[in-house]
CSV table of C-alpha atoms in Angstrom, one decimal:
chain,number,residue,atom,x,y,z
A,1,LEU,CA,-43.0,-116.3,33.8
A,2,LEU,CA,-43.9,-117.5,30.6
A,3,THR,CA,-46.0,-120.2,30.6
A,4,GLY,CA,-48.9,-120.5,28.2
A,5,ALA,CA,-46.9,-117.8,25.9
A,6,LYS,CA,-46.8,-118.3,22.2
A,7,LYS,CA,-43.5,-118.7,20.4
A,8,GLY,CA,-43.8,-114.9,19.4
A,9,GLU,CA,-44.3,-113.6,22.9
A,10,ARG,CA,-41.7,-115.0,24.6
A,11,ASP,CA,-39.0,-112.3,23.7
A,12,PHE,CA,-42.0,-109.8,24.8
A,13,TRP,CA,-42.1,-111.2,28.8
A,14,LEU,CA,-38.5,-112.6,29.0
A,15,THR,CA,-37.3,-111.4,32.3
A,16,MET,CA,-34.4,-112.8,34.8
A,17,VAL,CA,-32.8,-111.8,38.3
A,18,PHE,CA,-29.5,-110.4,38.4
A,19,VAL,CA,-27.8,-111.7,41.2
A,20,VAL,CA,-24.3,-110.5,42.4
A,21,ARG,CA,-22.5,-112.1,45.5
A,22,MET,CA,-20.8,-110.1,48.6
A,23,ARG,CA,-17.9,-111.3,50.8
A,24,THR,CA,-17.9,-109.2,54.1
A,25,SER,CA,-16.2,-109.9,57.6
A,26,GLN,CA,-19.9,-111.0,58.6
A,27,GLY,CA,-20.3,-113.6,55.8
A,28,MET,CA,-21.4,-114.2,52.6
A,29,MET,CA,-24.2,-112.3,50.7
A,30,ARG,CA,-26.5,-111.8,48.0
A,31,LEU,CA,-27.5,-108.7,46.3
A,32,LEU,CA,-30.8,-109.1,43.9
A,33,PHE,CA,-31.3,-106.8,40.7
A,34,LYS,CA,-34.2,-107.7,38.1
A,35,ASN,CA,-31.2,-107.0,35.7
A,36,ASP,CA,-28.0,-105.7,34.9
A,37,GLN,CA,-29.7,-102.1,34.2
A,38,ALA,CA,-29.8,-101.4,38.0
A,39,THR,CA,-27.6,-98.5,39.1
A,40,MET,CA,-24.9,-98.4,41.4
A,41,GLU,CA,-27.2,-96.3,43.6
A,42,ASP,CA,-29.4,-99.6,44.1
A,43,LEU,CA,-26.4,-101.6,44.9
A,44,MET,CA,-25.0,-99.6,47.5
A,45,LEU,CA,-28.1,-99.1,49.1
A,46,GLN,CA,-28.9,-102.6,49.0
A,47,VAL,CA,-25.1,-103.0,51.0
A,48,LYS,CA,-26.2,-100.4,53.6
A,49,ASP,CA,-29.4,-102.0,54.2
A,50,LEU,CA,-27.4,-105.7,54.6
A,51,THR,CA,-24.4,-104.4,57.0
A,52,ASP,CA,-25.3,-101.0,57.9
A,53,VAL,CA,-22.4,-99.2,56.2
A,54,GLU,CA,-23.0,-95.9,54.5
A,55,PRO,CA,-22.5,-95.6,51.1
A,56,VAL,CA,-19.6,-92.8,51.7
A,57,ASP,CA,-17.9,-95.4,53.3
A,58,GLN,CA,-17.9,-98.5,51.0
A,59,LYS,CA,-14.7,-100.0,49.8
A,60,LEU,CA,-16.3,-102.4,47.3
A,61,MET,CA,-13.9,-104.5,45.3
A,62,LEU,CA,-14.8,-106.4,42.5
A,63,MET,CA,-12.8,-110.0,41.9
A,64,GLU,CA,-12.3,-110.5,38.2
A,65,PRO,CA,-12.7,-114.3,37.3
A,66,LEU,CA,-9.9,-116.6,36.6
A,67,PRO,CA,-7.0,-116.5,35.6
A,68,SER,CA,-6.2,-112.9,36.8
A,69,ARG,CA,-8.1,-112.8,39.9
A,70,LYS,CA,-7.5,-109.2,40.2
A,71,LYS,CA,-9.2,-107.2,42.6
A,72,VAL,CA,-10.7,-103.7,41.4
A,73,ASP,CA,-12.3,-100.9,42.9
A,74,ILE,CA,-15.4,-100.1,41.9
A,75,SER,CA,-16.4,-97.6,44.5
A,76,GLY,CA,-15.6,-94.2,42.5
A,77,LYS,CA,-18.3,-95.3,40.0
A,78,ASP,CA,-20.9,-92.4,39.5
A,79,ILE,CA,-24.4,-94.1,41.2
A,80,ARG,CA,-25.8,-93.5,37.9
A,81,THR,CA,-23.6,-95.8,36.5
A,82,THR,CA,-25.9,-99.2,35.7
A,83,LEU,CA,-24.3,-102.5,36.5
A,84,ALA,CA,-23.6,-103.4,32.7
A,85,LYS,CA,-21.2,-100.4,32.4
A,86,VAL,CA,-19.1,-101.2,35.9
A,87,PRO,CA,-19.1,-103.9,34.7
A,88,LEU,CA,-20.7,-106.5,36.8
A,89,ARG,CA,-22.0,-110.0,35.4
A,90,LYS,CA,-24.4,-112.3,36.5
A,91,GLY,CA,-22.6,-114.2,39.6
A,92,ASP,CA,-19.9,-111.9,39.9
A,93,MET,CA,-18.0,-111.7,43.4
A,94,LEU,CA,-17.8,-108.4,45.3
A,95,HIS,CA,-15.3,-107.9,48.6
A,96,LEU,CA,-16.6,-105.1,51.0
A,97,LEU,CA,-13.1,-104.0,52.7
A,98,GLU,CA,-14.1,-102.8,55.9
A,99,SER,CA,-12.1,-100.9,59.1
A,100,ASP,CA,-12.2,-101.6,62.4
A,101,LYS,CA,-14.5,-98.8,63.2
A,102,LEU,CA,-16.6,-99.7,60.2
A,103,ARG,CA,-16.8,-103.3,61.2
A,104,VAL,CA,-18.0,-102.0,65.1
A,105,LYS,CA,-20.5,-100.2,63.3
A,106,ALA,CA,-21.7,-102.9,61.0
A,107,ARG,CA,-22.4,-105.1,63.7
A,108,PRO,CA,-25.6,-105.6,65.2
A,109,LYS,CA,-26.5,-104.0,68.4
A,110,PRO,CA,-28.1,-106.2,71.1
A,111,GLU,CA,-31.7,-106.0,71.1
A,112,LYS,CA,-33.4,-104.3,74.1
A,113,LYS,CA,-36.5,-105.3,75.8
A,114,LYS,CA,-39.8,-103.8,74.2
A,115,ASP,CA,-41.6,-101.9,76.2
A,116,GLU,CA,-45.3,-103.8,75.9
A,117,THR,CA,-47.3,-100.3,76.2
A,118,GLN,CA,-44.7,-98.8,73.6
A,119,SER,CA,-45.7,-99.3,69.9
A,120,SER,CA,-42.8,-101.3,68.4
A,121,SER,CA,-43.2,-99.3,64.9
A,122,SER,CA,-42.5,-95.9,66.7
A,123,LYS,CA,-38.8,-97.1,67.3
A,124,GLN,CA,-38.4,-99.0,63.7
A,125,LYS,CA,-36.3,-97.0,61.1
A,126,ALA,CA,-37.7,-97.0,57.0
A,127,LYS,CA,-35.5,-99.4,54.9
A,128,LYS,CA,-33.3,-97.6,52.7
A,129,GLY,CA,-33.1,-100.0,50.3
A,130,PRO,CA,-35.2,-100.9,47.5
A,131,HIS,CA,-39.1,-99.8,47.3
A,132,MET,CA,-41.2,-100.8,50.1
A,133,THR,CA,-45.0,-101.5,49.9
A,134,PHE,CA,-46.7,-98.2,51.0
A,135,LYS,CA,-48.5,-100.3,53.6
A,136,ALA,CA,-45.1,-101.4,55.0
A,137,TYR,CA,-44.0,-98.5,54.8
A,138,ALA,CA,-46.7,-96.6,56.8
A,139,LYS,CA,-46.5,-98.9,59.4
A,140,ILE,CA,-43.0,-98.5,60.0
A,141,ALA,CA,-42.4,-94.8,59.3
A,142,GLY,CA,-45.4,-93.3,59.4
A,143,GLU,CA,-47.9,-92.5,56.5
A,144,PRO,CA,-46.2,-89.7,54.4
A,145,VAL,CA,-47.7,-86.4,54.0
A,146,ILE,CA,-47.5,-84.6,50.5
A,147,PRO,CA,-47.1,-80.7,50.7
A,148,ASP,CA,-49.5,-78.3,49.7
A,149,PHE,CA,-46.9,-76.0,48.3
A,150,SER,CA,-49.8,-73.4,47.5
A,151,THR,CA,-50.4,-72.2,51.0
A,152,TYR,CA,-46.9,-71.3,50.9
A,153,LEU,CA,-47.0,-69.2,48.3
A,154,THR,CA,-49.4,-67.5,49.3
A,155,SER,CA,-48.3,-66.5,52.8
A,156,GLN,CA,-48.0,-63.1,53.5
A,157,THR,CA,-44.3,-62.2,53.6
A,158,HIS,CA,-44.5,-60.0,56.7
A,159,GLN,CA,-46.1,-62.7,58.8
A,160,ARG,CA,-43.4,-65.6,57.6
A,161,SER,CA,-42.0,-67.9,60.6
A,162,VAL,CA,-39.4,-70.6,59.6
A,163,ASN,CA,-42.3,-73.2,59.3
A,164,SER,CA,-44.1,-71.0,56.8
A,165,TYR,CA,-41.5,-71.4,53.9
A,166,ALA,CA,-41.8,-74.2,51.5
A,167,PRO,CA,-39.9,-77.5,52.6
A,168,ASN,CA,-36.8,-77.7,50.5
A,169,ILE,CA,-36.7,-80.8,48.0
A,170,HIS,CA,-33.8,-83.1,47.8
A,171,TRP,CA,-32.4,-85.6,45.5
A,172,LYS,CA,-33.8,-88.5,47.1
A,173,LEU,CA,-35.7,-91.4,45.5
A,174,GLN,CA,-39.2,-92.3,46.9
A,175,ARG,CA,-38.7,-95.3,49.4
A,176,TYR,CA,-42.3,-96.8,48.7
A,177,ARG,CA,-45.0,-97.1,45.9
A,178,HIS,CA,-48.3,-97.2,45.9
A,179,LEU,CA,-48.8,-99.4,43.1
A,180,ASP,CA,-46.3,-102.5,43.6
A,181,MET,CA,-47.1,-104.3,40.4
A,182,PHE,CA,-48.7,-104.4,36.6
A,183,SER,CA,-49.8,-107.7,36.0
A,184,PHE,CA,-51.0,-108.7,32.6
A,185,PRO,CA,-53.7,-111.7,32.3
A,186,SER,CA,-53.0,-111.8,28.4
A,187,PRO,CA,-50.3,-110.2,26.4
A,188,THR,CA,-52.5,-109.4,23.6
A,189,ALA,CA,-54.0,-105.9,24.7
A,190,LEU,CA,-50.2,-104.8,24.8
A,191,MET,CA,-49.5,-106.3,21.4
A,192,LYS,CA,-52.4,-105.0,19.5
A,193,PHE,CA,-51.3,-101.8,21.1
A,194,TYR,CA,-48.0,-101.6,20.1
A,195,SER,CA,-48.9,-102.8,16.6
A,196,ASN,CA,-51.2,-99.8,16.4
A,197,SER,CA,-48.3,-97.6,17.3
A,198,ARG,CA,-46.0,-98.6,14.4
A,199,PRO,CA,-47.1,-95.4,12.1
A,200,GLU,CA,-46.1,-93.3,15.2
A,201,ILE,CA,-43.0,-95.1,15.9
A,202,LYS,CA,-41.9,-94.8,12.2
A,203,GLU,CA,-41.8,-91.3,12.6
A,204,GLY,CA,-40.0,-91.3,15.9
A,205,MET,CA,-43.1,-90.1,17.9
A,206,SER,CA,-45.5,-91.7,20.6
A,207,ARG,CA,-48.8,-93.1,20.9
A,208,ILE,CA,-50.9,-93.5,24.3
A,209,GLY,CA,-53.5,-95.5,25.9
A,210,ILE,CA,-55.7,-95.9,29.3
A,211,MET,CA,-55.1,-99.1,30.4
A,212,PHE,CA,-58.4,-100.4,32.2
A,213,GLY,CA,-58.3,-103.1,35.0
A,214,ARG,CA,-58.9,-103.7,38.6
A,215,TYR,CA,-56.5,-103.1,41.6
A,216,VAL,CA,-56.1,-106.2,44.2
A,217,GLU,CA,-54.0,-107.2,47.2
A,218,ASP,CA,-51.1,-108.8,46.0
A,219,ILE,CA,-50.7,-111.5,48.8
A,220,ASN,CA,-46.8,-112.6,49.5
A,221,PRO,CA,-47.7,-116.2,50.9
A,222,LEU,CA,-43.7,-115.8,52.3
A,223,VAL,CA,-44.3,-113.1,54.3
A,224,GLU,CA,-44.8,-115.4,57.3
A,225,GLN,CA,-41.8,-117.8,56.6
A,226,ASN,CA,-38.9,-115.3,55.5
A,227,THR,CA,-38.6,-113.5,59.0
A,228,LEU,CA,-34.6,-113.4,59.0
A,229,ASP,CA,-32.8,-111.5,56.5
A,230,ASP,CA,-29.1,-113.1,55.0
A,231,LEU,CA,-27.2,-112.1,58.8
A,232,LYS,CA,-29.9,-113.9,60.4
A,233,ARG,CA,-31.7,-110.7,61.6
A,234,LYS,CA,-35.1,-110.3,62.2
A,235,LYS,CA,-36.7,-108.4,59.4
A,236,VAL,CA,-38.5,-105.6,60.8
A,237,TRP,CA,-39.6,-103.9,57.6
A,238,ASP,CA,-41.5,-106.2,55.8
A,239,TYR,CA,-43.7,-107.9,58.2
A,240,ASP,CA,-46.4,-106.2,56.3
A,241,ALA,CA,-45.3,-107.3,52.5
A,242,ASN,CA,-48.3,-107.4,50.8
A,243,GLY,CA,-48.4,-105.0,48.1
A,244,VAL,CA,-51.2,-103.7,45.6
A,245,ARG,CA,-51.1,-105.1,42.1
A,246,ALA,CA,-53.2,-103.9,38.8
A,247,ASP,CA,-54.4,-106.4,36.6
A,248,VAL,CA,-54.9,-104.8,33.3
A,249,GLN,CA,-57.4,-106.2,31.0
A,250,ALA,CA,-58.0,-103.8,28.2
A,251,ILE,CA,-56.2,-100.6,26.5
A,252,TYR,CA,-58.6,-97.7,25.4
A,253,GLU,CA,-56.9,-95.7,23.0
A,254,PRO,CA,-58.6,-92.2,22.9
A,255,PRO,CA,-58.2,-89.2,19.9
A,256,GLN,CA,-54.5,-88.2,20.5
A,257,GLU,CA,-51.8,-86.0,18.8
A,258,ALA,CA,-48.7,-87.7,18.2
A,259,MET,CA,-45.5,-85.3,19.1
A,260,THR,CA,-41.7,-86.3,19.3
A,261,THR,CA,-41.6,-85.0,23.0
A,262,GLY,CA,-44.7,-87.0,24.0
A,263,ALA,CA,-48.3,-87.4,23.0
A,264,ARG,CA,-51.2,-85.6,24.3
A,265,PHE,CA,-54.9,-86.5,24.6
A,266,LEU,CA,-57.6,-84.7,22.5
A,267,THR,CA,-61.1,-83.8,23.5
A,268,ASP,CA,-63.0,-87.3,23.2
A,269,PRO,CA,-66.6,-87.2,22.9
A,270,ARG,CA,-67.2,-90.9,24.1
A,271,GLN,CA,-65.3,-90.0,27.3
A,272,ASP,CA,-68.8,-90.4,29.3
A,273,ILE,CA,-70.0,-93.7,27.3
A,274,VAL,CA,-66.2,-95.1,27.7
A,275,GLN,CA,-66.2,-94.4,31.7
A,276,GLY,CA,-70.2,-95.8,32.1
A,277,MET,CA,-69.4,-99.0,30.1
A,278,ALA,CA,-66.1,-99.8,31.9
A,279,ASP,CA,-67.9,-99.1,35.4
A,280,ALA,CA,-70.2,-101.5,34.2
A,281,MET,CA,-67.9,-104.4,33.6
A,282,GLY,CA,-66.5,-103.3,36.8
A,283,LEU,CA,-63.1,-102.0,35.6
A,284,GLU,CA,-61.5,-98.6,36.1
A,285,PRO,CA,-58.5,-96.8,34.9
A,286,VAL,CA,-55.2,-97.9,36.2
A,287,GLY,CA,-52.6,-96.5,34.3
A,288,LEU,CA,-50.8,-94.7,31.4
A,289,CYS,CA,-49.4,-96.7,28.4
A,290,ILE,CA,-46.9,-95.2,26.4
A,291,CYS,CA,-45.3,-96.5,23.1
A,292,LYS,CA,-42.6,-94.9,22.2
A,293,ALA,CA,-39.4,-95.0,19.8
A,294,LYS,CA,-36.0,-95.7,21.8
A,295,ALA,CA,-34.2,-92.4,22.2
A,296,PRO,CA,-30.6,-92.1,22.8
A,297,GLU,CA,-28.9,-93.0,25.9
A,298,ASP,CA,-27.7,-89.6,28.2
A,299,LYS,CA,-23.7,-89.2,28.2
A,300,LYS,CA,-24.1,-88.5,32.2
A,301,GLY,CA,-26.4,-91.8,32.9
A,302,PHE,CA,-30.0,-89.8,33.5
A,303,GLN,CA,-33.0,-91.9,32.2
A,304,THR,CA,-34.2,-91.1,28.9
A,305,ILE,CA,-37.7,-93.3,29.2
A,306,LEU,CA,-39.9,-90.8,30.4
A,307,THR,CA,-39.6,-87.1,28.8
A,308,ALA,CA,-40.3,-84.2,30.9
A,309,LYS,CA,-43.8,-83.6,29.0
A,310,GLU,CA,-44.7,-87.4,29.5
A,311,LEU,CA,-43.8,-87.0,33.4
A,312,LYS,CA,-46.1,-84.2,33.8
A,313,MET,CA,-49.0,-85.9,32.1
A,314,LEU,CA,-48.8,-88.7,34.5
A,315,ALA,CA,-48.3,-86.7,37.5
A,316,ARG,CA,-51.6,-84.7,36.4
A,317,LEU,CA,-53.4,-88.0,35.7
A,318,GLN,CA,-52.5,-89.9,39.1
A,319,GLY,CA,-53.7,-86.4,40.8
A,320,VAL,CA,-57.2,-86.9,39.1
A,321,PHE,CA,-57.4,-90.8,40.2
A,322,ALA,CA,-55.9,-89.9,43.7
A,323,ASN,CA,-58.0,-91.0,46.7
A,324,GLU,CA,-59.1,-88.5,49.8
A,325,LYS,CA,-55.4,-88.0,51.0
A,326,GLY,CA,-54.0,-87.3,47.9
A,327,PHE,CA,-52.2,-90.9,47.3
A,328,SER,CA,-52.6,-92.4,43.9
A,329,ARG,CA,-52.1,-95.9,42.5
A,330,PHE,CA,-52.3,-95.1,38.8
A,331,ALA,CA,-49.1,-95.5,37.1
A,332,CYS,CA,-47.5,-96.1,33.9
A,333,VAL,CA,-46.2,-98.9,31.5
A,334,VAL,CA,-43.8,-98.0,28.8
A,335,LEU,CA,-42.8,-99.9,25.7
A,336,VAL,CA,-40.0,-99.0,23.4
A,337,HIS,CA,-39.3,-100.0,20.3
A,338,GLN,CA,-36.0,-102.1,20.1
A,339,ASP,CA,-34.6,-105.7,19.3
A,340,THR,CA,-36.1,-107.1,22.1
A,341,ILE,CA,-39.6,-105.6,23.9
A,342,GLU,CA,-39.9,-105.7,27.4
A,343,PRO,CA,-42.6,-103.7,28.9
A,344,GLU,CA,-41.1,-101.1,31.7
A,345,ALA,CA,-43.7,-99.5,34.5
A,346,TYR,CA,-42.9,-96.1,36.2
A,347,ALA,CA,-44.9,-94.1,38.5
A,348,ALA,CA,-44.6,-90.3,39.7
A,349,ALA,CA,-43.3,-89.6,43.2
A,350,ASP,CA,-45.6,-87.7,45.6
A,351,ILE,CA,-43.6,-84.9,45.5
A,352,CYS,CA,-43.7,-84.7,41.8
A,353,MET,CA,-47.5,-85.0,41.8
A,354,ALA,CA,-47.9,-82.2,44.3
A,355,LEU,CA,-45.4,-79.8,42.0
A,356,GLU,CA,-47.6,-80.2,39.0
A,357,ARG,CA,-50.9,-79.9,40.8
A,358,ASP,CA,-49.8,-76.4,42.2
A,359,GLU,CA,-48.3,-75.7,38.5
A,360,LEU,CA,-45.0,-75.5,39.8
A,361,LEU,CA,-43.1,-77.5,37.1
A,362,GLY,CA,-42.3,-76.9,33.3
A,363,THR,CA,-40.7,-78.2,30.7
A,364,VAL,CA,-37.3,-77.1,29.2
A,365,LYS,CA,-36.6,-75.9,25.4
A,366,GLY,CA,-34.2,-78.2,23.8
A,367,GLU,CA,-34.2,-80.5,26.7
A,368,PRO,CA,-36.9,-83.0,26.8
A,369,PHE,CA,-35.8,-85.1,29.5
A,370,LYS,CA,-35.2,-82.3,32.2
A,371,LEU,CA,-37.8,-80.0,34.2
A,372,LYS,CA,-37.9,-76.6,35.5
A,373,THR,CA,-39.6,-74.8,38.6
A,374,GLU,CA,-41.8,-71.8,37.4
A,375,THR,CA,-43.2,-69.2,39.7
A,376,PRO,CA,-46.8,-68.5,39.6
A,377,GLU,CA,-48.0,-65.3,38.4
A,378,GLY,CA,-48.3,-63.1,41.8
A,379,ALA,CA,-46.4,-65.5,43.7
A,380,ASP,CA,-43.3,-64.7,45.8
A,381,PRO,CA,-40.3,-66.1,44.3
A,382,SER,CA,-38.7,-66.2,47.8
A,383,ALA,CA,-41.3,-68.5,49.0
A,384,MET,CA,-40.6,-71.1,45.8
A,385,PRO,CA,-39.4,-74.6,47.2
A,386,VAL,CA,-35.4,-75.0,46.9
A,387,ILE,CA,-34.4,-78.2,44.9
A,388,TYR,CA,-30.6,-79.6,45.2
A,389,VAL,CA,-29.2,-81.6,43.0
A,390,PRO,CA,-25.8,-83.6,42.7
A,391,LYS,CA,-22.7,-81.3,41.4
A,392,ASP,CA,-21.9,-82.1,37.9
A,393,ASN,CA,-18.3,-82.7,38.8
A,394,ASP,CA,-19.2,-85.1,41.9
A,395,THR,CA,-16.3,-87.7,42.2
A,396,SER,CA,-18.1,-89.5,44.9
A,397,GLY,CA,-20.9,-91.3,43.0
A,398,GLY,CA,-23.2,-88.8,44.4
A,399,THR,CA,-22.8,-90.1,47.7
A,400,ASN,CA,-21.6,-86.7,49.1
A,401,GLN,CA,-24.0,-84.1,50.7
A,402,ALA,CA,-22.1,-81.2,48.7
A,403,LYS,CA,-25.3,-80.1,46.2
A,404,ILE,CA,-26.1,-77.3,44.1
A,405,LYS,CA,-29.2,-75.1,44.7
A,406,VAL,CA,-31.4,-75.1,41.6
A,407,ASN,CA,-32.9,-71.7,41.2
A,408,PRO,CA,-36.7,-71.3,39.2
A,409,GLY,CA,-36.0,-71.8,35.6
A,410,GLU,CA,-32.8,-73.8,35.8
A,411,PRO,CA,-33.2,-76.9,34.1
A,412,PHE,CA,-32.6,-80.1,36.6
A,413,PRO,CA,-32.5,-83.9,35.9
A,414,MET,CA,-36.0,-85.3,37.0
A,415,ASP,CA,-34.6,-89.1,37.7
A,416,PHE,CA,-35.5,-88.6,41.6
A,417,PHE,CA,-39.2,-87.9,40.6
A,418,ILE,CA,-39.5,-91.1,39.1
A,419,VAL,CA,-40.9,-94.6,41.3
A,420,LYS,CA,-40.1,-98.0,39.8
A,421,VAL,CA,-42.9,-100.3,39.4
A,422,LEU,CA,-43.1,-104.0,38.3
A,423,ALA,CA,-44.3,-105.6,35.3
A,424,ALA,CA,-45.0,-108.7,34.4
A,425,MET,CA,-47.4,-111.7,32.8
A,426,SER,CA,-50.0,-112.6,35.2
A,427,LYS,CA,-49.9,-116.4,36.7
A,428,ALA,CA,-53.1,-115.5,38.9
A,429,ALA,CA,-55.4,-113.1,37.0
A,430,VAL,CA,-57.5,-115.0,34.3
A,431,PRO,CA,-58.2,-112.5,31.0
A,432,LEU,CA,-61.4,-111.0,31.2
A,433,PHE,CA,-61.7,-110.9,27.6
A,434,LYS,CA,-61.6,-113.7,24.8
A,435,HIS,CA,-61.2,-111.4,21.5
A,436,CYS,CA,-59.4,-108.5,21.2
A,437,GLU,CA,-59.9,-107.6,17.5
A,438,PHE,CA,-62.5,-104.9,17.1
A,439,PRO,CA,-61.3,-101.7,16.3
A,440,VAL,CA,-61.6,-98.5,18.6
A,441,ASN,CA,-64.2,-96.7,16.2
A,442,GLY,CA,-66.0,-99.3,15.0
A,443,LYS,CA,-68.8,-99.1,12.0
A,444,PRO,CA,-71.5,-101.2,11.3
A,445,SER,CA,-69.6,-102.8,8.2
A,446,ASP,CA,-67.0,-103.8,11.4
A,447,LEU,CA,-69.6,-105.1,13.4
A,448,LYS,CA,-71.2,-107.4,10.5
A,449,SER,CA,-67.9,-108.8,9.6
A,450,TYR,CA,-66.8,-109.5,12.9
A,451,MET,CA,-70.5,-111.2,13.5
A,452,GLN,CA,-69.5,-113.3,10.7
A,453,ARG,CA,-66.4,-114.7,12.4
A,454,HIS,CA,-68.0,-115.8,15.4
A,455,GLN,CA,-71.0,-116.8,14.3
A,456,ASN,CA,-70.7,-120.1,15.9
A,457,GLU,CA,-69.8,-118.9,19.4
A,458,GLY,CA,-72.8,-117.9,22.3
A,459,PHE,CA,-73.7,-114.4,22.8
A,460,ALA,CA,-71.4,-114.4,25.9
A,461,SER,CA,-68.2,-115.0,24.1
A,462,LYS,CA,-69.3,-112.8,20.9
A,463,PHE,CA,-69.5,-109.9,22.8
A,464,SER,CA,-66.2,-110.5,25.2
A,465,ASP,CA,-64.3,-107.8,23.0
A,466,PHE,CA,-63.6,-104.6,25.0
A,467,ASN,CA,-63.7,-102.3,22.0
A,468,LEU,CA,-66.9,-104.1,20.6
A,469,LEU,CA,-68.6,-103.4,23.7
A,470,LEU,CA,-67.7,-99.3,24.1
A,471,ASN,CA,-69.3,-98.9,20.4
A,472,LEU,CA,-72.2,-101.0,21.6
A,473,PRO,CA,-74.6,-98.2,22.9
A,474,GLU,CA,-73.8,-96.3,19.4
A,475,PHE,CA,-74.8,-99.4,17.5
A,476,PHE,CA,-77.9,-100.3,19.8
A,477,GLY,CA,-79.2,-96.6,19.7
A,478,ASP,CA,-80.2,-94.3,22.5
A,479,ASN,CA,-83.4,-96.4,23.3
A,480,GLU,CA,-81.3,-99.4,23.9
A,481,THR,CA,-78.9,-97.9,26.3
A,482,GLU,CA,-79.5,-100.5,29.1
A,483,THR,CA,-79.2,-103.1,27.0
A,484,ALA,CA,-75.6,-102.1,26.5
A,485,VAL,CA,-75.1,-101.9,29.7
A,486,GLU,CA,-76.4,-105.1,30.7
A,487,VAL,CA,-74.4,-106.8,27.9
A,488,ALA,CA,-71.1,-105.3,29.8
A,489,ARG,CA,-72.0,-106.1,33.6
A,490,CYS,CA,-72.7,-109.8,32.6
A,491,ILE,CA,-69.3,-109.9,30.5
A,492,GLY,CA,-67.8,-107.7,33.6
A,493,ALA,CA,-69.3,-110.4,35.8
A,494,ARG,CA,-68.4,-113.4,34.1
A,495,GLU,CA,-72.3,-114.6,34.2
A,496,GLU,CA,-74.0,-116.1,31.1
A,497,PHE,CA,-76.8,-114.0,29.8
A,498,PRO,CA,-80.4,-113.8,31.3
A,499,SER,CA,-82.9,-115.5,29.0
A,500,GLU,CA,-84.6,-112.0,28.7
A,501,LEU,CA,-81.4,-110.2,27.3
A,502,CYS,CA,-80.9,-113.1,24.7
A,503,SER,CA,-84.2,-112.3,23.6
A,504,LYS,CA,-83.7,-108.9,23.3
A,505,LEU,CA,-80.2,-109.7,21.5
A,506,ASP,CA,-81.9,-112.0,19.1
A,507,THR,CA,-84.4,-109.4,17.8
A,508,TRP,CA,-81.5,-107.0,17.5
A,509,PHE,CA,-79.5,-109.4,15.1
A,510,ILE,CA,-82.5,-110.1,13.1
A,511,ALA,CA,-83.3,-106.0,12.5
A,512,LYS,CA,-79.5,-105.6,11.8
A,513,LYS,CA,-79.2,-108.6,9.7
A,514,LEU,CA,-76.4,-110.0,11.7
A,515,PHE,CA,-77.5,-113.7,11.3
């Protein structure tokens, strides 16, 4: 992960796998997490996937290290508790205690002969553990359908049937993600964005930017090899584990207003120029980048990374960049100012995107990390979707079925509206740009000093800066817009500049006295 990273970049990309061992009547198993910030819910779902023991039936005992070797029951921990607060350390041993009844339920059933005329995916159940790739989930459980709440709100009351009411929304994490990973060929763009955000961070506010890159299929070379799980059972859920990766090449910082609850975009007069130049380079908006100060931790363990305002903005942008079926691979990367800066990536769940699209979500004054539902003007309040969340005094770790109903206008935590995405430095992608130093809104004086610094480089290297390319149409003028587009196309395609283009640039350099 750190290959090629400079000395100052190592803490920026430092990550490791957090392993917890578990002993059961069926043998030893390993539970894998990204770090100790995973929750008890993540742990219980992995245990259920490996043993088929429901979370409410799990009796998990933590074996303390020598010399005490005591067993501590951690089953009653709240599902939002992180592993670090349990506390669980890397390499700790858990014991799953099972009754005779549970042992029978956990024993794998004998495989039945498959009917050749029947699709195998019709009998398979979706994996209930960590997020799956969207392609694998769709083949196993069928392609999900994003509800259109506006159709339920406009139905006439006297003509309604049971199926005409909006579906209920329960506290349940989305088990798939449309984008699996953000990869950064170089950390330079992130580090510059973080540096530009320091004035806002000092004031306790945030800064936002749009990441440009390319979506590629993230091929898993071990799919054909890893066909069995830890219990030697055939894996039926990840036979098509190839995911989607976004290679981030640059970050554009549009005009914005910084706020404590989340920055907001202002009208960008260069929006069409930026989009046109990005198209010429073969790039597209792949995500939102947020740099902010660290917020205090929630006493009940709810997330404090994304505010309600930021999640609503992310859901709106995902809707803007959605395909014809309403699915979106757009997501966001968050940089939190702290001792060790590590990018974290998230996406809004499909149900959150649908609620925001139909203007049913609102923010809560004084509670920046909670949402509420709002009844649109003219809509029937009884037609609003009903949201159920765990009770505040739930002592089962959130695994009990008992939930409380959230009425329109009442605040509720939004953790189940957020989908985790990976973020890492890429080993496969190659940086598209050699430089990342030109200002966002460059002036002719900036252009002259930039060209003097790189006077010994060729045209292909000189113009290899994302912000410089975005400013080229203004520098060239309306009569030479095609020249700017051609330069961007050559940079995006990693091609040498044609002789005709070099001649035009020579003439322009002489006219601007840039030599």
